[in-house]
Amino acid sequence: MIKERKSGQLIVISAPSGCGKGSVINGLLKRNKNLWLSVSTTSRQIRENDIPGVTYNFVTEEEFKEKIKEGFFLEYTNYVGNYYGTPKGTIKEKLDQGIDVILEIEIEGAANIKKLIPEAIFIFILPPSLKTMVKRLQKRGTDSKEKIIKRFHTAYKEINEVTKYNYVVVNDILEDAIDKVEAIITAEKCRVDRIEEVFVDTKEEEIHELLMDDEKAFDNESLSEKLDLSLIHISEPTRRSYIS
Ligand code: 5GP
C-alpha cells in the first residue's frame, strides 16, 4: 500500500499587473471546492472592485507595521509604495485540513515563500502580449496615470522572473488558462514525492499464498478480502506540516 500525504498543496500564483490573474483564480475557485484563496493584508487604497475582507484586509501603514512586529505574516513586501502581506494563521489550518491554498502574490513574496516552503507549486501567469497588459492596466479606473506607469515598469521587469517559477501559463483565452492551472494542480497531486510510505511489500507473501490455494484463488470473496485494497492510501492529517 502507498501512503500519500494528506496535507493540502500550497500554490503560489504570480503575474505582472494586467495579466488577468484575478479572473484565472476566480475561475479556479468556482470549479474547485477544495481550493482556498488566502486573503492578504494591505495598506493600499481600496479600489472600486475591492470588497474588504474578501479581496484584501485593508489596514493603515501603521497598523501593517504593527502586524509585522507581531510576526503576523508568513511573508510581506512593499510593492509600488504599498505594503502587502500573507497572514500565517489560517493557511496552516487549511493545509493541515487537506485543503489546497492559493497565494496570489508578487515575485518578491514568491521568492520568500520558496525559501520557506520549497515544495510549494510556483505558477507564473503571462499576458498574451504587452499590448493586452498595457490596456488592462489602463482600464483600472482608480489608478492615477503615474501609478499606471509605475505598475507598467514593475510588471515589465517582473516578466524576466518567469524562469524562477515551476510553470508558466499564458492567459490568452481565460477558460484555457484555467484548464492549464487546474491540470498543473492535478499533476502535482500525482507526484511521487507526495507519497509518504510505500508498503506494497507486506502484501506480497499473503497474495502468493492465496494464489497457491486452488480453492481461494478463484473465489471472489477471498480475492476481495485480500485484494480490494486501494493502493493509494490517504493518511490522516500528518504531523508533518508546511508551516510551523
Ligand atoms: P494589487 O494592488 O493590484 O491588488 O496587487 C499588487 C501586487 O501585490 C499583485 O502582484 C499581487 O499579487 C501582490 N500581492 C497581493 N497580496 C500580496 C501579499 O500578501 N504578499 C505579496 N508579496 N504580494 C501580494
PDB file of C-alpha atoms in Angstrom, residues 90-219:
ATOM      1  CA  THR A  90      -5.383  30.334   8.522  1.00  0.00           C
ATOM      2  CA  ILE A  91      -3.035  28.997   5.858  1.00  0.00           C
ATOM      3  CA  LYS A  92      -1.540  26.426   8.202  1.00  0.00           C
ATOM      4  CA  GLU A  93      -5.027  25.451   9.390  1.00  0.00           C
ATOM      5  CA  LYS A  94      -6.295  24.920   5.823  1.00  0.00           C
ATOM      6  CA  LEU A  95      -3.243  22.949   4.683  1.00  0.00           C
ATOM      7  CA  ASP A  96      -3.492  20.695   7.740  1.00  0.00           C
ATOM      8  CA  GLN A  97      -7.161  20.063   6.825  1.00  0.00           C
ATOM      9  CA  GLY A  98      -6.050  18.859   3.384  1.00  0.00           C
ATOM     10  CA  ILE A  99      -7.309  21.975   1.603  1.00  0.00           C
ATOM     11  CA  ASP A 100      -5.179  23.445  -1.195  1.00  0.00           C
ATOM     12  CA  VAL A 101      -4.244  27.054  -0.603  1.00  0.00           C
ATOM     13  CA  ILE A 102      -3.578  29.680  -3.265  1.00  0.00           C
ATOM     14  CA  LEU A 103      -1.338  32.637  -2.546  1.00  0.00           C
ATOM     15  CA  GLU A 104      -1.743  35.378  -5.121  1.00  0.00           C
ATOM     16  CA  ILE A 105       1.423  37.341  -4.519  1.00  0.00           C
ATOM     17  CA  GLU A 106       4.117  39.252  -6.394  1.00  0.00           C
ATOM     18  CA  ILE A 107       7.562  37.866  -7.216  1.00  0.00           C
ATOM     19  CA  GLU A 108       9.496  39.031  -4.151  1.00  0.00           C
ATOM     20  CA  GLY A 109       6.923  37.420  -1.857  1.00  0.00           C
ATOM     21  CA  ALA A 110       7.015  34.268  -4.005  1.00  0.00           C
ATOM     22  CA  ALA A 111      10.811  34.137  -3.679  1.00  0.00           C
ATOM     23  CA  ASN A 112      10.469  34.381   0.099  1.00  0.00           C
ATOM     24  CA  ILE A 113       7.884  31.585   0.135  1.00  0.00           C
ATOM     25  CA  LYS A 114      10.241  29.448  -1.974  1.00  0.00           C
ATOM     26  CA  LYS A 115      12.910  29.778   0.705  1.00  0.00           C
ATOM     27  CA  LEU A 116      10.439  28.866   3.457  1.00  0.00           C
ATOM     28  CA  ILE A 117       8.435  26.198   1.623  1.00  0.00           C
ATOM     29  CA  PRO A 118      10.300  24.872  -1.419  1.00  0.00           C
ATOM     30  CA  GLU A 119       7.696  22.144  -2.018  1.00  0.00           C
ATOM     31  CA  ALA A 120       5.023  24.727  -2.889  1.00  0.00           C
ATOM     32  CA  ILE A 121       3.962  24.958  -6.566  1.00  0.00           C
ATOM     33  CA  PHE A 122       5.021  28.184  -8.263  1.00  0.00           C
ATOM     34  CA  ILE A 123       2.946  29.282 -11.255  1.00  0.00           C
ATOM     35  CA  PHE A 124       3.549  32.400 -13.323  1.00  0.00           C
ATOM     36  CA  ILE A 125       0.803  33.855 -15.491  1.00  0.00           C
ATOM     37  CA  LEU A 126       1.714  35.894 -18.564  1.00  0.00           C
ATOM     38  CA  PRO A 127      -0.434  38.157 -20.734  1.00  0.00           C
ATOM     39  CA  PRO A 128      -0.714  37.142 -24.409  1.00  0.00           C
ATOM     40  CA  SER A 129       1.020  40.388 -25.426  1.00  0.00           C
ATOM     41  CA  LEU A 130       2.398  43.587 -23.939  1.00  0.00           C
ATOM     42  CA  LYS A 131      -0.433  45.481 -25.620  1.00  0.00           C
ATOM     43  CA  THR A 132      -3.032  43.460 -23.701  1.00  0.00           C
ATOM     44  CA  MET A 133      -1.124  44.094 -20.497  1.00  0.00           C
ATOM     45  CA  VAL A 134      -0.983  47.873 -21.036  1.00  0.00           C
ATOM     46  CA  LYS A 135      -4.682  48.011 -21.987  1.00  0.00           C
ATOM     47  CA  ARG A 136      -5.665  46.089 -18.866  1.00  0.00           C
ATOM     48  CA  LEU A 137      -3.593  48.435 -16.693  1.00  0.00           C
ATOM     49  CA  GLN A 138      -5.258  51.482 -18.264  1.00  0.00           C
ATOM     50  CA  LYS A 139      -8.716  50.051 -17.624  1.00  0.00           C
ATOM     51  CA  ARG A 140      -8.294  50.319 -13.850  1.00  0.00           C
ATOM     52  CA  GLY A 141     -10.250  53.470 -13.283  1.00  0.00           C
ATOM     53  CA  THR A 142      -8.958  54.314  -9.825  1.00  0.00           C
ATOM     54  CA  ASP A 143      -5.212  54.285 -10.558  1.00  0.00           C
ATOM     55  CA  SER A 144      -3.618  57.625 -11.464  1.00  0.00           C
ATOM     56  CA  LYS A 145      -1.517  57.975 -14.633  1.00  0.00           C
ATOM     57  CA  GLU A 146       1.671  57.958 -12.527  1.00  0.00           C
ATOM     58  CA  LYS A 147       0.566  54.789 -10.748  1.00  0.00           C
ATOM     59  CA  ILE A 148      -0.262  53.072 -14.056  1.00  0.00           C
ATOM     60  CA  ILE A 149       3.186  53.940 -15.416  1.00  0.00           C
ATOM     61  CA  LYS A 150       4.856  52.728 -12.212  1.00  0.00           C
ATOM     62  CA  ARG A 151       2.887  49.473 -12.372  1.00  0.00           C
ATOM     63  CA  PHE A 152       3.830  49.063 -16.031  1.00  0.00           C
ATOM     64  CA  HIS A 153       7.568  49.351 -15.275  1.00  0.00           C
ATOM     65  CA  THR A 154       7.278  46.935 -12.363  1.00  0.00           C
ATOM     66  CA  ALA A 155       5.278  44.468 -14.486  1.00  0.00           C
ATOM     67  CA  TYR A 156       7.781  44.722 -17.344  1.00  0.00           C
ATOM     68  CA  LYS A 157      10.675  43.863 -15.026  1.00  0.00           C
ATOM     69  CA  GLU A 158       8.707  41.046 -13.415  1.00  0.00           C
ATOM     70  CA  ILE A 159       8.297  39.194 -16.715  1.00  0.00           C
ATOM     71  CA  ASN A 160      12.039  38.432 -16.591  1.00  0.00           C
ATOM     72  CA  GLU A 161      11.493  36.463 -13.395  1.00  0.00           C
ATOM     73  CA  VAL A 162       9.395  33.770 -15.059  1.00  0.00           C
ATOM     74  CA  THR A 163      12.211  31.191 -15.003  1.00  0.00           C
ATOM     75  CA  LYS A 164      12.203  31.168 -11.197  1.00  0.00           C
ATOM     76  CA  TYR A 165       8.770  29.521 -11.298  1.00  0.00           C
ATOM     77  CA  ASN A 166       7.872  25.876 -11.935  1.00  0.00           C
ATOM     78  CA  TYR A 167       5.167  26.591 -14.508  1.00  0.00           C
ATOM     79  CA  VAL A 168       4.133  29.344 -16.882  1.00  0.00           C
ATOM     80  CA  VAL A 169       0.616  29.838 -18.234  1.00  0.00           C
ATOM     81  CA  VAL A 170      -0.317  32.399 -20.887  1.00  0.00           C
ATOM     82  CA  ASN A 171      -3.686  33.950 -20.193  1.00  0.00           C
ATOM     83  CA  ASP A 172      -4.937  34.371 -23.745  1.00  0.00           C
ATOM     84  CA  ILE A 173      -8.270  32.569 -23.600  1.00  0.00           C
ATOM     85  CA  LEU A 174      -9.426  32.612 -19.999  1.00  0.00           C
ATOM     86  CA  GLU A 175     -11.006  29.115 -19.931  1.00  0.00           C
ATOM     87  CA  ASP A 176      -7.832  27.610 -21.434  1.00  0.00           C
ATOM     88  CA  ALA A 177      -5.683  29.313 -18.825  1.00  0.00           C
ATOM     89  CA  ILE A 178      -7.913  27.972 -16.030  1.00  0.00           C
ATOM     90  CA  ASP A 179      -7.745  24.468 -17.570  1.00  0.00           C
ATOM     91  CA  LYS A 180      -3.959  24.655 -17.603  1.00  0.00           C
ATOM     92  CA  VAL A 181      -3.625  25.746 -13.989  1.00  0.00           C
ATOM     93  CA  GLU A 182      -6.087  23.028 -12.988  1.00  0.00           C
ATOM     94  CA  ALA A 183      -4.037  20.449 -14.886  1.00  0.00           C
ATOM     95  CA  ILE A 184      -0.874  21.588 -13.121  1.00  0.00           C
ATOM     96  CA  ILE A 185      -2.505  21.175  -9.705  1.00  0.00           C
ATOM     97  CA  THR A 186      -3.830  17.730 -10.666  1.00  0.00           C
ATOM     98  CA  ALA A 187      -0.434  16.615 -11.965  1.00  0.00           C
ATOM     99  CA  GLU A 188       1.276  17.851  -8.806  1.00  0.00           C
ATOM    100  CA  LYS A 189      -1.065  15.707  -6.718  1.00  0.00           C
ATOM    101  CA  CYS A 190       0.151  12.618  -8.586  1.00  0.00           C
ATOM    102  CA  ARG A 191       3.815  13.330  -7.892  1.00  0.00           C
ATOM    103  CA  VAL A 192       5.726  10.505  -6.333  1.00  0.00           C
ATOM    104  CA  ASP A 193       7.200  12.814  -3.730  1.00  0.00           C
ATOM    105  CA  ARG A 194       3.745  13.298  -2.205  1.00  0.00           C
ATOM    106  CA  ILE A 195       3.924   9.681  -1.123  1.00  0.00           C
ATOM    107  CA  GLU A 196       4.881   9.219   2.472  1.00  0.00           C
ATOM    108  CA  GLU A 197       5.358   5.480   2.660  1.00  0.00           C
ATOM    109  CA  VAL A 198       5.189   2.536   0.329  1.00  0.00           C
ATOM    110  CA  PHE A 199       4.270  -0.752   1.905  1.00  0.00           C
ATOM    111  CA  VAL A 200       3.196  -2.905  -1.008  1.00  0.00           C
ATOM    112  CA  ASP A 201       5.803  -5.465   0.188  1.00  0.00           C
ATOM    113  CA  THR A 202       3.809  -6.578   3.192  1.00  0.00           C
ATOM    114  CA  LYS A 203       1.058  -7.976   0.960  1.00  0.00           C
ATOM    115  CA  GLU A 204       3.234  -9.972  -1.405  1.00  0.00           C
ATOM    116  CA  GLU A 205       3.529 -13.087   0.744  1.00  0.00           C
ATOM    117  CA  GLU A 206      -0.199 -13.138   1.551  1.00  0.00           C
ATOM    118  CA  ILE A 207      -1.170 -12.816  -2.107  1.00  0.00           C
ATOM    119  CA  HIS A 208       1.309 -15.522  -3.024  1.00  0.00           C
ATOM    120  CA  GLU A 209      -0.347 -17.902  -0.526  1.00  0.00           C
ATOM    121  CA  LEU A 210      -3.770 -17.028  -1.882  1.00  0.00           C
ATOM    122  CA  LEU A 211      -2.742 -17.761  -5.457  1.00  0.00           C
ATOM    123  CA  MET A 212      -1.284 -21.099  -4.356  1.00  0.00           C
ATOM    124  CA  ASP A 213      -4.584 -22.106  -2.776  1.00  0.00           C
ATOM    125  CA  ASP A 214      -6.642 -23.693  -5.578  1.00  0.00           C
ATOM    126  CA  GLU A 215      -9.936 -23.108  -3.794  1.00  0.00           C
ATOM    127  CA  LYS A 216      -9.420 -19.495  -2.766  1.00  0.00           C
ATOM    128  CA  ALA A 217      -7.502 -18.279  -5.813  1.00  0.00           C
ATOM    129  CA  PHE A 218     -10.686 -18.186  -7.912  1.00  0.00           C
ATOM    130  CA  ASP A 219     -13.107 -17.321  -5.128  1.00  0.00           C
TER     131      ASP A 219
END
